[in-house]
PDB file of C-alpha atoms in Angstrom:
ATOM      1  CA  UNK N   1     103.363  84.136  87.044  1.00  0.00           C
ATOM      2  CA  UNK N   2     103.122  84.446  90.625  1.00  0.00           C
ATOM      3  CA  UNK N   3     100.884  85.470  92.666  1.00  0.00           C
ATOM      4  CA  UNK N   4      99.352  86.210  96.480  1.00  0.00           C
ATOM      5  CA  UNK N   5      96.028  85.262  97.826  1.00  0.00           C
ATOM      6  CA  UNK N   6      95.114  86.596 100.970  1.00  0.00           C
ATOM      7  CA  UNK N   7      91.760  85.556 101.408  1.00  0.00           C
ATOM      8  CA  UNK N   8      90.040  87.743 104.062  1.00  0.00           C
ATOM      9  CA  UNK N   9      89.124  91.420 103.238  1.00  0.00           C
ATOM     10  CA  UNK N  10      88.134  92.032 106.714  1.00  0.00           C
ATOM     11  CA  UNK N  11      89.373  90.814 110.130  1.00  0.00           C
ATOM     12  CA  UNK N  12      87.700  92.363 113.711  1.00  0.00           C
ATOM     13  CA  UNK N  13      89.498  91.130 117.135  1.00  0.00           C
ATOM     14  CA  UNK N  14      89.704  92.176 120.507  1.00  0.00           C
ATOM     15  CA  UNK N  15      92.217  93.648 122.125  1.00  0.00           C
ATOM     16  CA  UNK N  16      94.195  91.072 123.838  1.00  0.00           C
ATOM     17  CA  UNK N  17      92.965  87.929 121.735  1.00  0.00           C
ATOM     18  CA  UNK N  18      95.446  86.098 119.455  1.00  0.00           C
ATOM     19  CA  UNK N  19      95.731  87.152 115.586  1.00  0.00           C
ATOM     20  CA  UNK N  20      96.387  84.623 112.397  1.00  0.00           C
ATOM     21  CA  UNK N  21      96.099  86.484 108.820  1.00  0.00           C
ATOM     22  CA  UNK N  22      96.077  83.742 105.595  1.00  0.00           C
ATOM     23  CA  UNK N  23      98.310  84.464 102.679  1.00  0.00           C
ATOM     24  CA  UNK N  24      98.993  81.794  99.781  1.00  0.00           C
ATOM     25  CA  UNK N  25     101.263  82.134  97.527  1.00  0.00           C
ATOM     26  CA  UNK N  26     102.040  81.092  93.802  1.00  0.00           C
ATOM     27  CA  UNK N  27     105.607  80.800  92.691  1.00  0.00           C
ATOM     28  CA  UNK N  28     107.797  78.544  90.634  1.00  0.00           C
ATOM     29  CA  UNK N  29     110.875  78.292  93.124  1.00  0.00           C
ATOM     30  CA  UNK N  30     111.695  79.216  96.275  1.00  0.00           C
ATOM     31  CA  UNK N  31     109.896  82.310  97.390  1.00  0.00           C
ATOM     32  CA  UNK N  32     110.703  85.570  98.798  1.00  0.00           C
ATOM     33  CA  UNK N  33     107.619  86.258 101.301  1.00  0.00           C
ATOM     34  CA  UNK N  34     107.111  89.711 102.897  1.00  0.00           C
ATOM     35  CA  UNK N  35     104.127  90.931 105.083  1.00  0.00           C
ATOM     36  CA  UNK N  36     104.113  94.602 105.318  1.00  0.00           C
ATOM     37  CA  UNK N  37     101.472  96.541 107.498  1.00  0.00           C
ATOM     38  CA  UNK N  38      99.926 100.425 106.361  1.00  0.00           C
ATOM     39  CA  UNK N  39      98.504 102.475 108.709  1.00  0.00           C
ATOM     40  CA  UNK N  40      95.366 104.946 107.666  1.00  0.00           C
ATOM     41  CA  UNK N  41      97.091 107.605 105.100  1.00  0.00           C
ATOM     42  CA  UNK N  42     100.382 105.600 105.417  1.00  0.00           C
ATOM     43  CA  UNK N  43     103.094 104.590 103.551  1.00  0.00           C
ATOM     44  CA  UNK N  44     104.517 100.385 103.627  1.00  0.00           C
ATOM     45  CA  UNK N  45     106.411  99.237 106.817  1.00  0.00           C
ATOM     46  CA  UNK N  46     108.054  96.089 106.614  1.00  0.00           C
ATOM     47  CA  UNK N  47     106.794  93.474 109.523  1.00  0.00           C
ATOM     48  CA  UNK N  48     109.000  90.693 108.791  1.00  0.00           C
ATOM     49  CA  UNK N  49     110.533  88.398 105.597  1.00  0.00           C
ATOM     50  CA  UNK N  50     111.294  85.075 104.372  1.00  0.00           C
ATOM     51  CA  UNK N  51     113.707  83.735 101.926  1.00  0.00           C
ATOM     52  CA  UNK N  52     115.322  80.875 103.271  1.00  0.00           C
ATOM     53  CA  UNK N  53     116.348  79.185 106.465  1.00  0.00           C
ATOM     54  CA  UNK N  54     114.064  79.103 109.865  1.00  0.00           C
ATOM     55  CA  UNK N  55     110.664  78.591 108.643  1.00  0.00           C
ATOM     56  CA  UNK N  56     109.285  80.235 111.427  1.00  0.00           C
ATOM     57  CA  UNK N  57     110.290  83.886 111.302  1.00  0.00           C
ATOM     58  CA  UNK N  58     109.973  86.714 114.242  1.00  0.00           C
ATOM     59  CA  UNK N  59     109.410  90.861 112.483  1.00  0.00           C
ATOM     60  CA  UNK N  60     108.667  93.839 114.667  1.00  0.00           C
ATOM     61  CA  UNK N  61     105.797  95.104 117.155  1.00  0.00           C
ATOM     62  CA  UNK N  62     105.535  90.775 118.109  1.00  0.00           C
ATOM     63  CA  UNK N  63     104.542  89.788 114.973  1.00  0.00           C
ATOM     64  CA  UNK N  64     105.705  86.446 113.347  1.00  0.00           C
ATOM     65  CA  UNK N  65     105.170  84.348 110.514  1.00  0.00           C
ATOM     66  CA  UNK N  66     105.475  81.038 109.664  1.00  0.00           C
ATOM     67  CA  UNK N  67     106.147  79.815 105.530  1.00  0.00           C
ATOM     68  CA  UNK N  68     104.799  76.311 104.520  1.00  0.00           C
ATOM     69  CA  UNK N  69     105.838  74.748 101.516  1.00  0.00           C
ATOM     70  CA  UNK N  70     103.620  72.334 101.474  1.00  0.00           C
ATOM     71  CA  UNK N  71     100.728  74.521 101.703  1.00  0.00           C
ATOM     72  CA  UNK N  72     102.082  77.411  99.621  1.00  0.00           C
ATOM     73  CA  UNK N  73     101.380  79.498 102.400  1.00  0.00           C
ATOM     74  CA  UNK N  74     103.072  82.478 104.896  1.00  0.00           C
ATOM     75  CA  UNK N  75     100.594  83.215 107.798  1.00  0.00           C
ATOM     76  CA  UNK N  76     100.843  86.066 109.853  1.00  0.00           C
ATOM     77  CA  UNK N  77     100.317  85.630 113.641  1.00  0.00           C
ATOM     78  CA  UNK N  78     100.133  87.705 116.748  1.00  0.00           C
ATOM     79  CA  UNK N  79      99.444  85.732 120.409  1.00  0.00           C
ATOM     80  CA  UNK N  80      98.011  89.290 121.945  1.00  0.00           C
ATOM     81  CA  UNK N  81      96.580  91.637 119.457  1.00  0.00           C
ATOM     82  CA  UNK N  82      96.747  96.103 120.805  1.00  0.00           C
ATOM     83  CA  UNK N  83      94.412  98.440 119.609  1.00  0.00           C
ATOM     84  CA  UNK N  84      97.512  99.965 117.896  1.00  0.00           C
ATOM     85  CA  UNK N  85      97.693  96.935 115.358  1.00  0.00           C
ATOM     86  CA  UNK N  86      94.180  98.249 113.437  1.00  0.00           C
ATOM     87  CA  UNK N  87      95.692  98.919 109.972  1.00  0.00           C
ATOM     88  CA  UNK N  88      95.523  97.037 106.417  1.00  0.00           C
ATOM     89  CA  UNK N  89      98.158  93.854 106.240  1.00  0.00           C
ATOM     90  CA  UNK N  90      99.566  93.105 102.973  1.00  0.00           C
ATOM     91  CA  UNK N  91     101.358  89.671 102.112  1.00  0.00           C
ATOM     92  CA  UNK N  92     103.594  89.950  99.167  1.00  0.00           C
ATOM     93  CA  UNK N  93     105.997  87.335  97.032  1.00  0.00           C
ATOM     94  CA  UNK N  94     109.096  88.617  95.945  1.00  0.00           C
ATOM     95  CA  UNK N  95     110.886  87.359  92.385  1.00  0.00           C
ATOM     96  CA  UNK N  96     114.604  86.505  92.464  1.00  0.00           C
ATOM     97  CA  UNK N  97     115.058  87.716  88.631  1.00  0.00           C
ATOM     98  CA  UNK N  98     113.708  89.608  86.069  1.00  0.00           C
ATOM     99  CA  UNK N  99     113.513  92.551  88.085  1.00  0.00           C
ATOM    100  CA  UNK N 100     113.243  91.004  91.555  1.00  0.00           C
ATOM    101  CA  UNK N 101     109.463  92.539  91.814  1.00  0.00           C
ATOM    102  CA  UNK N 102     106.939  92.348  94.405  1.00  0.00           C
ATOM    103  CA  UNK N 103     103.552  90.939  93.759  1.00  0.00           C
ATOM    104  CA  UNK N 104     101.169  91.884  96.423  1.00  0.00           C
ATOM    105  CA  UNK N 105      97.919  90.215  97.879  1.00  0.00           C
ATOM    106  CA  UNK N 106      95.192  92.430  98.066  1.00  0.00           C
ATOM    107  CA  UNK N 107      95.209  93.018 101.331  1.00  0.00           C
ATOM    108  CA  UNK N 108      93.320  92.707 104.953  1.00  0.00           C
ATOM    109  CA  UNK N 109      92.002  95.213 107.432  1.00  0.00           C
ATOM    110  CA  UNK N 110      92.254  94.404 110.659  1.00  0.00           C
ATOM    111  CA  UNK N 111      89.576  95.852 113.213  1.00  0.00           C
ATOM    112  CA  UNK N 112      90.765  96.100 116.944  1.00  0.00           C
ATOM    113  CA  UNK N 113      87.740  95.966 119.543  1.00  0.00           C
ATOM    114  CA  UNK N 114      88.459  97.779 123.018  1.00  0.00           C
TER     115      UNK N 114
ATOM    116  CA  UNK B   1     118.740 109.409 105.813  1.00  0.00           C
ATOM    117  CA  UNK B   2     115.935 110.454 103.354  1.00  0.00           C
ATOM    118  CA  UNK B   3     115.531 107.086 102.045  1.00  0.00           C
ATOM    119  CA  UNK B   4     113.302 107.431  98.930  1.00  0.00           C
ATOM    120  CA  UNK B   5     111.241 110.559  98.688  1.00  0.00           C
ATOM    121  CA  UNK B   6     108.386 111.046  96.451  1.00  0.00           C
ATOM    122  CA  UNK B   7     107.100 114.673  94.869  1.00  0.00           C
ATOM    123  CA  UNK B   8     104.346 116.060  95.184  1.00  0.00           C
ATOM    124  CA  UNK B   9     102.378 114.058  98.176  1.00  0.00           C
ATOM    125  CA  UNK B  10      98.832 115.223  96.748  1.00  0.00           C
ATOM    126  CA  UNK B  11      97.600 116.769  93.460  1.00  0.00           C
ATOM    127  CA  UNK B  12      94.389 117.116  91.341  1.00  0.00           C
ATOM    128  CA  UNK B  13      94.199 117.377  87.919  1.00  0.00           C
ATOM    129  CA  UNK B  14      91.735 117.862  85.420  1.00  0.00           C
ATOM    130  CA  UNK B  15      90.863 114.877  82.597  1.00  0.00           C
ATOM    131  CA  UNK B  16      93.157 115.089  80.078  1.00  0.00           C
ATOM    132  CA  UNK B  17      96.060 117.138  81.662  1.00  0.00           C
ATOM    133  CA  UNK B  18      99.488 116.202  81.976  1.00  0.00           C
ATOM    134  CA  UNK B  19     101.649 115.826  85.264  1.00  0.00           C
ATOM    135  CA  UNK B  20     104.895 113.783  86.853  1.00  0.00           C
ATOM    136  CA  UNK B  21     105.667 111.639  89.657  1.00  0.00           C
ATOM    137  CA  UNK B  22     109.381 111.951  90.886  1.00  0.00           C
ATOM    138  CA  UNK B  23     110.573 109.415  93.186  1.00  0.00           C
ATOM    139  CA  UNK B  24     114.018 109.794  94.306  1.00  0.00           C
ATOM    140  CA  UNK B  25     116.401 107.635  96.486  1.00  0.00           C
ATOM    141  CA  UNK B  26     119.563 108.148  98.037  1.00  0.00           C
ATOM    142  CA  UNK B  27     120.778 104.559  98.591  1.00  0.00           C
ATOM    143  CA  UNK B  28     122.449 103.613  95.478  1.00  0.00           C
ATOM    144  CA  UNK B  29     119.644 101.283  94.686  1.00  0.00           C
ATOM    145  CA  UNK B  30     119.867  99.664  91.136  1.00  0.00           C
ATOM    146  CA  UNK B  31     116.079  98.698  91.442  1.00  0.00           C
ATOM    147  CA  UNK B  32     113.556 101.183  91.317  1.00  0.00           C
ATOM    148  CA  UNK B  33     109.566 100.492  91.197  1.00  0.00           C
ATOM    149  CA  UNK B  34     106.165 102.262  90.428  1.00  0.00           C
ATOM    150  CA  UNK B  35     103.124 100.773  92.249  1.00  0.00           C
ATOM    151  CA  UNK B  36      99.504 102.435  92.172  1.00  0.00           C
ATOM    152  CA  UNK B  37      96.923 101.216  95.452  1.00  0.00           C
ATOM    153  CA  UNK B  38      93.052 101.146  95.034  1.00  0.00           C
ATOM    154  CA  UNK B  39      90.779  99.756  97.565  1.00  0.00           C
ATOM    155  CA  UNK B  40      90.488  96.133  97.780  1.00  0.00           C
ATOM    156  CA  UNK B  41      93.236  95.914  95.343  1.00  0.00           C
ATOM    157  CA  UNK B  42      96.274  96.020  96.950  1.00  0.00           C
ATOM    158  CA  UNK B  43      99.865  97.429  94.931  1.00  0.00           C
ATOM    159  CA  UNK B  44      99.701  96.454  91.458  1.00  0.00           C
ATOM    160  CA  UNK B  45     103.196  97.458  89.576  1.00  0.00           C
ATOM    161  CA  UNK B  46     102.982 100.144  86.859  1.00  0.00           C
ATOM    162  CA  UNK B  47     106.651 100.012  85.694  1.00  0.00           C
ATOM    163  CA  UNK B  48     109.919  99.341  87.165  1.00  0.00           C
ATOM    164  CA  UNK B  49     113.721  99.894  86.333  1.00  0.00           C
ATOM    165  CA  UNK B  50     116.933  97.519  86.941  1.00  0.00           C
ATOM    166  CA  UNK B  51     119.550 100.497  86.351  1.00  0.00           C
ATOM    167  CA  UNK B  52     120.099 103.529  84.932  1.00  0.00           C
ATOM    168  CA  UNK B  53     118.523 103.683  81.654  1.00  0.00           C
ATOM    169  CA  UNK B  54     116.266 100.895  81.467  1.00  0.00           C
ATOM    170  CA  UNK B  55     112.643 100.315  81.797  1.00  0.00           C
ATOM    171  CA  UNK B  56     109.973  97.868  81.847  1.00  0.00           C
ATOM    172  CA  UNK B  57     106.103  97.328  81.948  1.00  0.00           C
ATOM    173  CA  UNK B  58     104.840  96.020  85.001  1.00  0.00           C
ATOM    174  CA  UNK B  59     101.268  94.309  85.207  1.00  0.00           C
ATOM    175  CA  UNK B  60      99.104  97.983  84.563  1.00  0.00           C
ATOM    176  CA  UNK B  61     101.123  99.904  82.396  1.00  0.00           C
ATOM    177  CA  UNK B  62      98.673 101.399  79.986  1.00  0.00           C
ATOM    178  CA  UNK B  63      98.409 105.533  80.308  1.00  0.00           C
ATOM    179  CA  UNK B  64     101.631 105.930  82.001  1.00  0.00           C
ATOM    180  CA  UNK B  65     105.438 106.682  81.048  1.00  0.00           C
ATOM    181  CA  UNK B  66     108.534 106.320  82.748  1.00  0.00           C
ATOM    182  CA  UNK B  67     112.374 107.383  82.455  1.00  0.00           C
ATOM    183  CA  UNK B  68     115.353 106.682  84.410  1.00  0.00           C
ATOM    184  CA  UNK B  69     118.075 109.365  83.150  1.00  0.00           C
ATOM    185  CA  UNK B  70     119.827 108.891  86.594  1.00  0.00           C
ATOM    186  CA  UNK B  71     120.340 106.394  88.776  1.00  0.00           C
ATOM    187  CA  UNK B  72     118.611 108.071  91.632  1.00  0.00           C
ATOM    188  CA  UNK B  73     115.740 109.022  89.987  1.00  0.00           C
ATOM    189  CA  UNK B  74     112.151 107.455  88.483  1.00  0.00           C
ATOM    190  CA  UNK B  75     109.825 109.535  86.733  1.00  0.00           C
ATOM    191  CA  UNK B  76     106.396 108.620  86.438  1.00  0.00           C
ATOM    192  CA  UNK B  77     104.287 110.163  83.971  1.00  0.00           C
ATOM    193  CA  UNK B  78     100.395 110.726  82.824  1.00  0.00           C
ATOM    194  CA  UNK B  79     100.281 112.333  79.423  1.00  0.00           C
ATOM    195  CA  UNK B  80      96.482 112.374  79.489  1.00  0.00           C
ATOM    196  CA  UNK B  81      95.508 112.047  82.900  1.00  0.00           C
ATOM    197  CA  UNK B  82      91.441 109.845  82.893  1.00  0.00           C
ATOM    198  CA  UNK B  83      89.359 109.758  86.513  1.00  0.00           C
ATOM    199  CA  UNK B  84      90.717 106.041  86.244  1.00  0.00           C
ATOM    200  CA  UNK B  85      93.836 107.261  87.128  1.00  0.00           C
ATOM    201  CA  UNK B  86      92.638 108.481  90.258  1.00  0.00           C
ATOM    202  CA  UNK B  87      95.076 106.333  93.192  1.00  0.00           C
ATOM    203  CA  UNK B  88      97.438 106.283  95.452  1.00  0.00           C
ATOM    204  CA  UNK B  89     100.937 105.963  93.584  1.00  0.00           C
ATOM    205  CA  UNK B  90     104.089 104.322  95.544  1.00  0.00           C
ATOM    206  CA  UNK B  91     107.391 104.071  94.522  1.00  0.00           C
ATOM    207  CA  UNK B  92     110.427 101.629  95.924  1.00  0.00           C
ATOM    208  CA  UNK B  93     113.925 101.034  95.649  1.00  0.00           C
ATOM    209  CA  UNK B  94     115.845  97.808  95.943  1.00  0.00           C
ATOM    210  CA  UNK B  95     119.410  97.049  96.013  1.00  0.00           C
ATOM    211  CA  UNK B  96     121.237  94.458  93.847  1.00  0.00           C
ATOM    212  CA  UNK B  97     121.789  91.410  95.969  1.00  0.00           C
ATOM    213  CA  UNK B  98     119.211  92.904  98.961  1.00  0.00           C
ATOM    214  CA  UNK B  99     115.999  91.414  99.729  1.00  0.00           C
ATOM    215  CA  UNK B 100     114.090  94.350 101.134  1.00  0.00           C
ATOM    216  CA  UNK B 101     112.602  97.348  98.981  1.00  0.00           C
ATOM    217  CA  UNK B 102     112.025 100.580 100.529  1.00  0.00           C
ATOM    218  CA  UNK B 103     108.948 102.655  99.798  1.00  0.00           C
ATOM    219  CA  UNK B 104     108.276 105.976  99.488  1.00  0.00           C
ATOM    220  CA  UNK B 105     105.085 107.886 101.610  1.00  0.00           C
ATOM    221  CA  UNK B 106     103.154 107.899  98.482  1.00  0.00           C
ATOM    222  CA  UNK B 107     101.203 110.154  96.252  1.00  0.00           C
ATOM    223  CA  UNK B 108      97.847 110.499  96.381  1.00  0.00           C
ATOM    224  CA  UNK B 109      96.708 111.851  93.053  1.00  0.00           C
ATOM    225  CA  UNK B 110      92.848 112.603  92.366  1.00  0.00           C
ATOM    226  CA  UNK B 111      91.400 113.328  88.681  1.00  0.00           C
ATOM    227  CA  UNK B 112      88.531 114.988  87.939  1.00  0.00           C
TER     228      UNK B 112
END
C-alpha cells in the first residue's frame, strides 16, 4: 500500500531564510508526488507535481521540489521564505490505478518569524 | 467556473442524527473522492467513485455511505452521526487520463 511520511509536525523560520520540508514516500512503481499547501480555514491549493520527466520541478509562489528515487523522497524547498507562506504543507502520492487516489502525509505547519 | 462545490460549509448535529454531504463538480470528472482532515492527521479517504454508479471504500469507511446517481454528483452520508465524526470533510474530482484532483472548500461538520 503506499504511503507518505512527512516527518516534521512543526517547522518555525524567518522571514527571508531558505525553506526544505521532508516527505518520503512508499510506492510500488513510479509515483505521482503532489505537495499541496492550506491556509488557516482553507481549502487544498496545489504547489507543484511530479510524475515523470525533470526531477527537479518548479510550482507556484517560488516553490520547488525535487523527487529522488533513490531515497524515496520529494522535498519541498523555498530559497527566501515570506511571512505569507505560514500555513500547513501536505505531501501526497498519487496511484495510477484502482482509482488513481491520493494518499496524504500528515502534514507540516510552517511558522514564519518577522 | 465553479469547479467542485461542496453543501453545506458548516453544520452541527446532535449524536445519533442523520445528515448529507453533496459535493458537486462541473468538469466532467469521472473520479470523484471523499476525504475527512483531523489535526495531525492529514486527509485520510472515506470513499471514492470511478464513474457514475460505482463506489468504493477508501481507508476509513466505517459510519459513512455514499452514492453516485449522476456523474456530477457524490453524496456523502452519516446515518448515525457519533462526536467521532466530528472533522473537516473534503471532496475532489479527477479526470480520466489527468493528474491533478481538484478540491472542494470543505465542510466543517461538528457533533455533539
Amino acid at each position: 500500500a503506499q504511503s507518505v511520511t512527512q516527518p516534521d509536525i512543526h517547522i518555525t523560520v524567518s522571514e527571508g531564510a531558505s525553506l526544505e520540508l521532508r516527505c518520503n514516500y512508499s510506492y510500488g512503481a513510479t509515483p505521482y508526488l503532489f505537495w499541496y499547501v492550506q491556509s488557516p480555514g482553507q481549502g487544498l491549493q496545489l504547489l507543484l507535481k511530479y510524475f515523470s520527466g525533470d526531477t527537479l520541478v518548479q510550482g507556484i509562489k517560488g516553490f520547488e521540489a525535487e523527487f529522488k528515487r533513490s531515497q524515496s523522497s520529494f522535498n519541498l524547498r523555498k530559497p527566501s521564505v515570506h511571512w505569507s507562506d505560514a500555513a500547513e504543507y501536505f505531501c501526497a502520492v498519487g496511484s495510477t490505478g484502482g482509482g488513481n487516489k491520493l494518499t496524504f502525509g500528515t502534514g507540516t505547519q510552517l511558522k514564519v518569524e518577522l | 467556473n465553479a469547479g467542485v462545490t461542496q453543501t453545506p460549509k458548516f453544520r452541527v448535529l446532535k449524536t445519533g442524527q442523520s445528515m448529507t454531504l453533496l459535493c458537486a463538480q462541473d468538469m466532467n470528472h469521472e473520479y470523484m473522492y471523499w476525504y475527512r482532515q483531523d489535526p495531525g492527521m492529514g486527509l485520510r479517504l472515506i470513499h471514492y467513485s470511478v464513474g457514475e454508479g460505482t463506489t468504493a471504500k477508501g481507508e476509513v469507511p466505517d459510519g459513512y455511505n455514499v452514492s453516485r446517481l449522476k456523474k456530477q454528483n457524490f453524496l456523502l452520508g452519516l446515518e448515525s452521526a457519533a462526536p467521532s465524526q466530528t472533522s473537516v470533510y473534503f471532496c475532489a474530482s479527477l479526470g480520466q487520463g489527468n493528474t491533478e484532483a481538484f478540491f472542494g472548500q470543505g465542510t466543517r461538520l461538528t457533533v455533539v
